[in-house]
mmCIF file of C-alpha atoms in Angstrom:
data_model
loop_
_atom_site.group_PDB
_atom_site.id
_atom_site.type_symbol
_atom_site.label_atom_id
_atom_site.label_comp_id
_atom_site.label_asym_id
_atom_site.label_seq_id
_atom_site.Cartn_x
_atom_site.Cartn_y
_atom_site.Cartn_z
ATOM 1 C CA MET W 1 118.204 436.893 204.726
ATOM 2 C CA ASN W 2 121.919 436.670 204.523
ATOM 3 C CA ASN W 3 122.100 436.268 208.227
ATOM 4 C CA LEU W 4 119.497 433.563 208.235
ATOM 5 C CA LEU W 5 121.335 431.671 205.549
ATOM 6 C CA ARG W 6 124.564 431.857 207.412
ATOM 7 C CA ARG W 7 122.957 430.671 210.582
ATOM 8 C CA SER W 8 121.367 427.687 208.905
ATOM 9 C CA ILE W 9 124.479 426.672 207.023
ATOM 10 C CA PHE W 10 126.937 427.213 209.810
ATOM 11 C CA PRO W 11 125.967 424.199 211.944
ATOM 12 C CA ILE W 12 126.410 421.879 208.976
ATOM 13 C CA TYR W 13 129.748 423.401 208.178
ATOM 14 C CA ALA W 14 130.888 423.166 211.782
ATOM 15 C CA ASN W 15 129.791 419.589 211.978
ATOM 16 C CA SER W 16 131.593 418.474 208.871
ATOM 17 C CA LEU W 17 134.693 420.254 210.061
ATOM 18 C CA LYS W 18 134.539 418.355 213.322
ATOM 19 C CA LEU W 19 134.049 415.082 211.489
ATOM 20 C CA SER W 20 136.977 415.585 209.186
ATOM 21 C CA CYS W 21 139.164 416.501 212.131
ATOM 22 C CA ARG W 22 138.243 413.301 213.868
ATOM 23 C CA SER W 23 138.910 411.064 210.876
ATOM 24 C CA PHE W 24 142.339 412.621 210.470
ATOM 25 C CA ALA W 25 143.124 412.275 214.131
ATOM 26 C CA ASP W 26 145.615 409.460 213.602
ATOM 27 C CA VAL W 27 147.372 411.026 210.657
ATOM 28 C CA PRO W 28 149.705 413.292 212.629
ATOM 29 C CA ILE W 29 151.312 410.461 214.622
ATOM 30 C CA LYS W 30 151.894 408.441 211.458
ATOM 31 C CA GLU W 31 153.364 411.496 209.758
ATOM 32 C CA LYS W 32 155.419 412.244 212.819
ATOM 33 C CA ILE W 33 156.877 408.717 212.826
ATOM 34 C CA ASP W 34 157.433 408.921 209.074
ATOM 35 C CA ASN W 35 159.531 412.026 209.605
ATOM 36 C CA ILE W 36 161.435 410.563 212.520
ATOM 37 C CA VAL W 37 162.457 407.368 210.743
ATOM 38 C CA LYS W 38 163.282 409.097 207.458
ATOM 39 C CA ASN W 39 165.365 411.871 208.963
ATOM 40 C CA ASN W 40 167.766 409.620 210.814
ATOM 41 C CA LYS W 41 169.744 406.635 209.606
ATOM 42 C CA VAL W 42 169.222 404.655 212.783
ATOM 43 C CA VAL W 43 166.230 405.156 215.055
ATOM 44 C CA VAL W 44 165.312 403.211 218.189
ATOM 45 C CA PHE W 45 161.888 403.369 219.809
ATOM 46 C CA MET W 46 162.352 402.117 223.340
ATOM 47 C CA LYS W 47 161.161 402.183 226.926
ATOM 48 C CA GLY W 48 163.227 404.763 228.774
ATOM 49 C CA VAL W 49 166.292 406.515 227.407
ATOM 50 C CA PRO W 50 169.674 405.056 226.373
ATOM 51 C CA ASP W 51 171.278 406.112 229.666
ATOM 52 C CA ALA W 52 168.417 404.610 231.660
ATOM 53 C CA PRO W 53 166.465 401.957 229.766
ATOM 54 C CA ARG W 54 163.344 400.861 231.604
ATOM 55 C CA CYS W 55 162.996 397.375 230.140
ATOM 56 C CA GLY W 56 165.463 394.544 229.635
ATOM 57 C CA PHE W 57 164.724 394.243 225.934
ATOM 58 C CA SER W 58 165.285 397.942 225.336
ATOM 59 C CA ASN W 59 168.479 397.708 227.346
ATOM 60 C CA ALA W 60 169.711 394.841 225.158
ATOM 61 C CA VAL W 61 169.245 396.947 222.018
ATOM 62 C CA VAL W 62 171.068 399.879 223.633
ATOM 63 C CA GLN W 63 173.979 397.576 224.532
ATOM 64 C CA ILE W 64 174.180 396.227 220.981
ATOM 65 C CA MET W 65 174.219 399.758 219.560
ATOM 66 C CA ARG W 66 176.917 400.685 222.047
ATOM 67 C CA MET W 67 179.094 397.735 220.997
ATOM 68 C CA HIS W 68 178.888 398.843 217.379
ATOM 69 C CA ALA W 69 179.346 402.489 218.461
ATOM 70 C CA VAL W 70 176.341 403.551 216.425
ATOM 71 C CA THR W 71 174.908 407.003 216.943
ATOM 72 C CA TYR W 72 171.149 406.835 216.803
ATOM 73 C CA ASP W 73 168.036 408.780 217.485
ATOM 74 C CA SER W 74 166.041 407.324 220.360
ATOM 75 C CA HIS W 75 162.448 407.894 221.401
ATOM 76 C CA ASP W 76 160.936 406.969 224.738
ATOM 77 C CA VAL W 77 157.473 405.470 224.229
ATOM 78 C CA LEU W 78 156.748 405.615 227.955
ATOM 79 C CA SER W 79 156.668 409.395 227.824
ATOM 80 C CA ASP W 80 154.292 409.496 224.860
ATOM 81 C CA GLU W 81 151.212 407.275 224.870
ATOM 82 C CA ASP W 82 150.338 408.234 221.267
ATOM 83 C CA LEU W 83 153.764 407.131 220.125
ATOM 84 C CA ARG W 84 153.590 403.917 222.139
ATOM 85 C CA GLN W 85 150.512 402.719 220.246
ATOM 86 C CA GLY W 86 151.321 404.633 217.062
ATOM 87 C CA ILE W 87 154.657 402.918 216.496
ATOM 88 C CA LYS W 88 153.073 399.472 216.884
ATOM 89 C CA ASP W 89 150.481 400.332 214.254
ATOM 90 C CA TYR W 90 153.045 401.983 212.001
ATOM 91 C CA SER W 91 155.315 398.959 211.748
ATOM 92 C CA ASN W 92 152.637 396.325 212.416
ATOM 93 C CA TRP W 93 154.810 394.959 215.190
ATOM 94 C CA PRO W 94 153.378 394.225 218.634
ATOM 95 C CA THR W 95 156.316 394.970 220.894
ATOM 96 C CA ILE W 96 158.855 397.598 221.962
ATOM 97 C CA PRO W 97 161.802 398.150 221.307
ATOM 98 C CA GLN W 98 161.746 398.706 217.569
ATOM 99 C CA VAL W 99 164.735 399.532 215.401
ATOM 100 C CA PHE W 100 164.620 401.379 212.077
ATOM 101 C CA ILE W 101 167.531 401.659 209.663
ATOM 102 C CA ASN W 102 167.186 404.029 206.721
ATOM 103 C CA GLY W 103 163.462 404.390 207.302
ATOM 104 C CA GLU W 104 162.907 400.628 207.222
ATOM 105 C CA PHE W 105 161.700 398.625 210.186
ATOM 106 C CA VAL W 106 164.442 396.093 210.952
ATOM 107 C CA GLY W 107 163.120 394.319 214.008
ATOM 108 C CA GLY W 108 162.885 394.173 217.758
ATOM 109 C CA CYS W 109 165.281 392.863 220.364
ATOM 110 C CA ASP W 110 165.423 389.217 219.169
ATOM 111 C CA ILE W 111 166.155 390.157 215.591
ATOM 112 C CA MET W 112 168.790 392.724 216.572
ATOM 113 C CA LEU W 113 170.476 390.177 218.809
ATOM 114 C CA GLN W 114 170.524 387.528 216.104
ATOM 115 C CA MET W 115 171.717 390.015 213.479
ATOM 116 C CA HIS W 116 174.457 391.064 215.860
ATOM 117 C CA GLN W 117 175.530 387.453 216.397
ATOM 118 C CA SER W 118 175.478 386.540 212.719
ATOM 119 C CA GLY W 119 177.392 389.640 211.615
ATOM 120 C CA GLU W 120 174.438 390.773 209.536
ATOM 121 C CA LEU W 121 174.128 393.983 211.543
ATOM 122 C CA ILE W 122 177.607 395.089 210.456
ATOM 123 C CA GLU W 123 176.518 394.619 206.836
ATOM 124 C CA GLU W 124 173.232 396.469 207.292
ATOM 125 C CA LEU W 125 175.035 399.389 208.893
ATOM 126 C CA LYS W 126 177.606 399.399 206.108
ATOM 127 C CA LYS W 127 174.807 399.725 203.547
ATOM 128 C CA VAL W 128 173.795 403.060 205.053
ATOM 129 C CA GLY W 129 177.358 404.288 205.417
ATOM 130 C CA ILE W 130 177.927 403.494 209.080
ATOM 131 C CA LYS W 131 181.059 401.636 210.007
ATOM 132 C CA SER W 132 180.568 399.424 213.025
ATOM 133 C CA ALA W 133 183.172 399.745 215.775
ATOM 134 C CA LEU W 134 183.369 395.957 215.821
ATOM 135 C CA LEU W 135 184.502 396.007 212.208
ATOM 136 C CA THR W 136 187.108 398.651 212.984
ATOM 137 C CA ALA W 137 188.368 396.561 215.902
ATOM 138 C CA GLU W 138 188.574 393.477 213.725
ATOM 139 C CA GLU W 139 190.540 395.325 211.055
ATOM 140 C CA SER W 140 193.078 396.704 213.484
ATOM 141 C CA LYS W 141 193.561 393.217 214.893
ATOM 142 C CA LYS W 142 194.366 391.956 211.396
ATOM 143 C CA GLU W 143 196.793 394.845 210.950
ATOM 144 C CA GLU W 144 198.669 393.744 214.037
ATOM 145 C CA VAL W 145 198.985 390.183 212.798
ATOM 146 C CA LYS W 146 200.531 391.430 209.564
ATOM 147 C CA MET V 1 143.577 385.706 229.721
ATOM 148 C CA VAL V 2 146.478 383.672 231.029
ATOM 149 C CA TYR V 3 148.198 381.358 228.601
ATOM 150 C CA THR V 4 150.146 378.235 229.420
ATOM 151 C CA GLU V 5 153.239 376.703 227.850
ATOM 152 C CA ALA V 6 151.166 373.737 226.681
ATOM 153 C CA TYR V 7 148.542 375.943 225.021
ATOM 154 C CA LEU V 8 151.121 377.979 223.118
ATOM 155 C CA LYS V 9 153.055 374.886 222.127
ATOM 156 C CA GLU V 10 149.975 373.240 220.687
ATOM 157 C CA LYS V 11 148.871 376.321 218.787
ATOM 158 C CA LEU V 12 152.302 377.026 217.307
ATOM 159 C CA THR V 13 152.839 373.388 216.355
ATOM 160 C CA LYS V 14 149.490 373.200 214.609
ATOM 161 C CA ASP V 15 149.434 376.559 212.861
ATOM 162 C CA LEU V 16 153.047 376.497 211.717
ATOM 163 C CA ASP V 17 153.381 372.784 210.905
ATOM 164 C CA ALA V 18 156.276 372.827 213.327
ATOM 165 C CA VAL V 19 158.345 369.703 213.848
ATOM 166 C CA HIS V 20 159.690 370.959 217.153
ATOM 167 C CA VAL V 21 158.463 373.642 219.553
ATOM 168 C CA GLU V 22 159.869 374.590 222.931
ATOM 169 C CA VAL V 23 157.945 377.062 225.049
ATOM 170 C CA THR V 24 159.353 378.397 228.295
ATOM 171 C CA ASP V 25 157.339 380.449 230.729
ATOM 172 C CA ASP V 26 159.800 382.984 232.165
ATOM 173 C CA SER V 27 157.189 384.726 234.256
ATOM 174 C CA ASP V 28 157.056 382.716 237.493
ATOM 175 C CA GLY V 29 153.534 381.760 236.588
ATOM 176 C CA CYS V 30 151.834 385.047 235.729
ATOM 177 C CA GLY V 31 151.705 383.887 232.128
ATOM 178 C CA ALA V 32 152.882 387.064 230.506
ATOM 179 C CA LYS V 33 156.491 386.265 229.679
ATOM 180 C CA PHE V 34 157.522 383.521 227.296
ATOM 181 C CA SER V 35 160.397 382.400 225.144
ATOM 182 C CA VAL V 36 159.814 380.018 222.279
ATOM 183 C CA LEU V 37 161.895 377.995 219.875
ATOM 184 C CA ILE V 38 160.059 376.968 216.748
ATOM 185 C CA VAL V 39 161.404 374.599 214.100
ATOM 186 C CA SER V 40 159.364 374.593 210.922
ATOM 187 C CA ASP V 41 159.923 374.394 207.200
ATOM 188 C CA LYS V 42 157.392 377.192 206.820
ATOM 189 C CA PHE V 43 160.374 379.444 207.590
ATOM 190 C CA GLN V 44 162.272 378.185 204.560
ATOM 191 C CA GLY V 45 163.421 381.033 202.323
ATOM 192 C CA LYS V 46 162.051 383.680 204.680
ATOM 193 C CA PRO V 47 164.275 386.325 206.263
ATOM 194 C CA LEU V 48 164.204 386.673 210.036
ATOM 195 C CA LEU V 49 161.744 389.545 210.052
ATOM 196 C CA ALA V 50 159.253 387.608 207.910
ATOM 197 C CA ARG V 51 159.568 384.562 210.162
ATOM 198 C CA HIS V 52 158.897 386.585 213.272
ATOM 199 C CA ARG V 53 155.990 388.343 211.596
ATOM 200 C CA LEU V 54 154.509 384.947 210.771
ATOM 201 C CA VAL V 55 154.717 383.889 214.422
ATOM 202 C CA ASN V 56 153.279 387.226 215.568
ATOM 203 C CA THR V 57 150.333 386.705 213.238
ATOM 204 C CA VAL V 58 149.619 383.236 214.622
ATOM 205 C CA LEU V 59 149.697 384.638 218.167
ATOM 206 C CA GLN V 60 148.033 387.951 217.360
ATOM 207 C CA GLU V 61 145.395 387.628 220.112
ATOM 208 C CA GLU V 62 147.741 386.115 222.660
ATOM 209 C CA LEU V 63 150.427 388.768 222.225
ATOM 210 C CA LYS V 64 147.989 391.426 223.380
ATOM 211 C CA SER V 65 148.323 390.076 226.902
ATOM 212 C CA ILE V 66 151.775 388.489 226.729
ATOM 213 C CA HIS V 67 154.032 391.242 227.869
ATOM 214 C CA ALA V 68 157.421 389.837 226.920
ATOM 215 C CA PHE V 69 157.985 387.406 224.100
ATOM 216 C CA THR V 70 161.292 386.078 222.835
ATOM 217 C CA GLN V 71 161.396 383.935 219.730
ATOM 218 C CA LYS V 72 163.847 381.808 217.827
ATOM 219 C CA THR V 73 162.752 380.566 214.439
ATOM 220 C CA LEU V 74 164.666 377.821 212.651
ATOM 221 C CA THR V 75 164.136 375.671 209.598
ATOM 222 C CA VAL V 76 164.559 371.924 210.004
ATOM 223 C CA GLU V 77 167.920 372.205 208.278
ATOM 224 C CA GLN V 78 169.131 374.933 210.644
ATOM 225 C CA TRP V 79 167.853 372.974 213.626
ATOM 226 C CA ASN V 80 169.775 369.864 212.597
ATOM 227 C CA ALA V 81 172.911 371.894 211.992
ATOM 228 C CA GLN V 82 172.609 373.436 215.433
ATOM 229 C CA LYS V 83 172.166 370.068 217.131
ATOM 230 C CA SER V 84 175.227 368.493 215.609
#
């Protein structure tokens, strides 16, 4: 009797388990991204790696970061298909690269470039306690003039 | 789907009430690489990210097949200041 019961219940149980697994299938990538962007002040999702970007837009972001001497965490979407789609869904932004500061999506290449040109990037970095190398350079120039 | 400069220009002008739109096809004709300049007062009071999100929403379908997309979003005031 017990055996019979178990046998008849088990398929239902197994089925519902499978279902719940499927509906949670996209949770891990979202959680993973959540952790990535919250654990680092500056995060760049890009094509390739900083030493070898594999797209001109990603390269532009790397160059901007280099100019400001920002240390950042970078993730190559070309080596992780889940991440490539997952990051677009996460930030509701259709393109790569994507830059996060303090867990907040800041923008892609165009926005970074314009923030760099307007000086806004220096301010945003300052807010999270990062001093841009461009600011340091500017200050030492002023020192010299004095 | 391959999009043309003229198609994108018309759509952006209409959907964003833009007073000036420049679309450049940077792709040598494959239709997957564009840069755009959009001047519209719909951008008034919106930070850069919100402006770009607005444009992305208008071109939601198109951006699925446009591989590279560069945008500049100005208000009429900013556009005039830049011209002078």
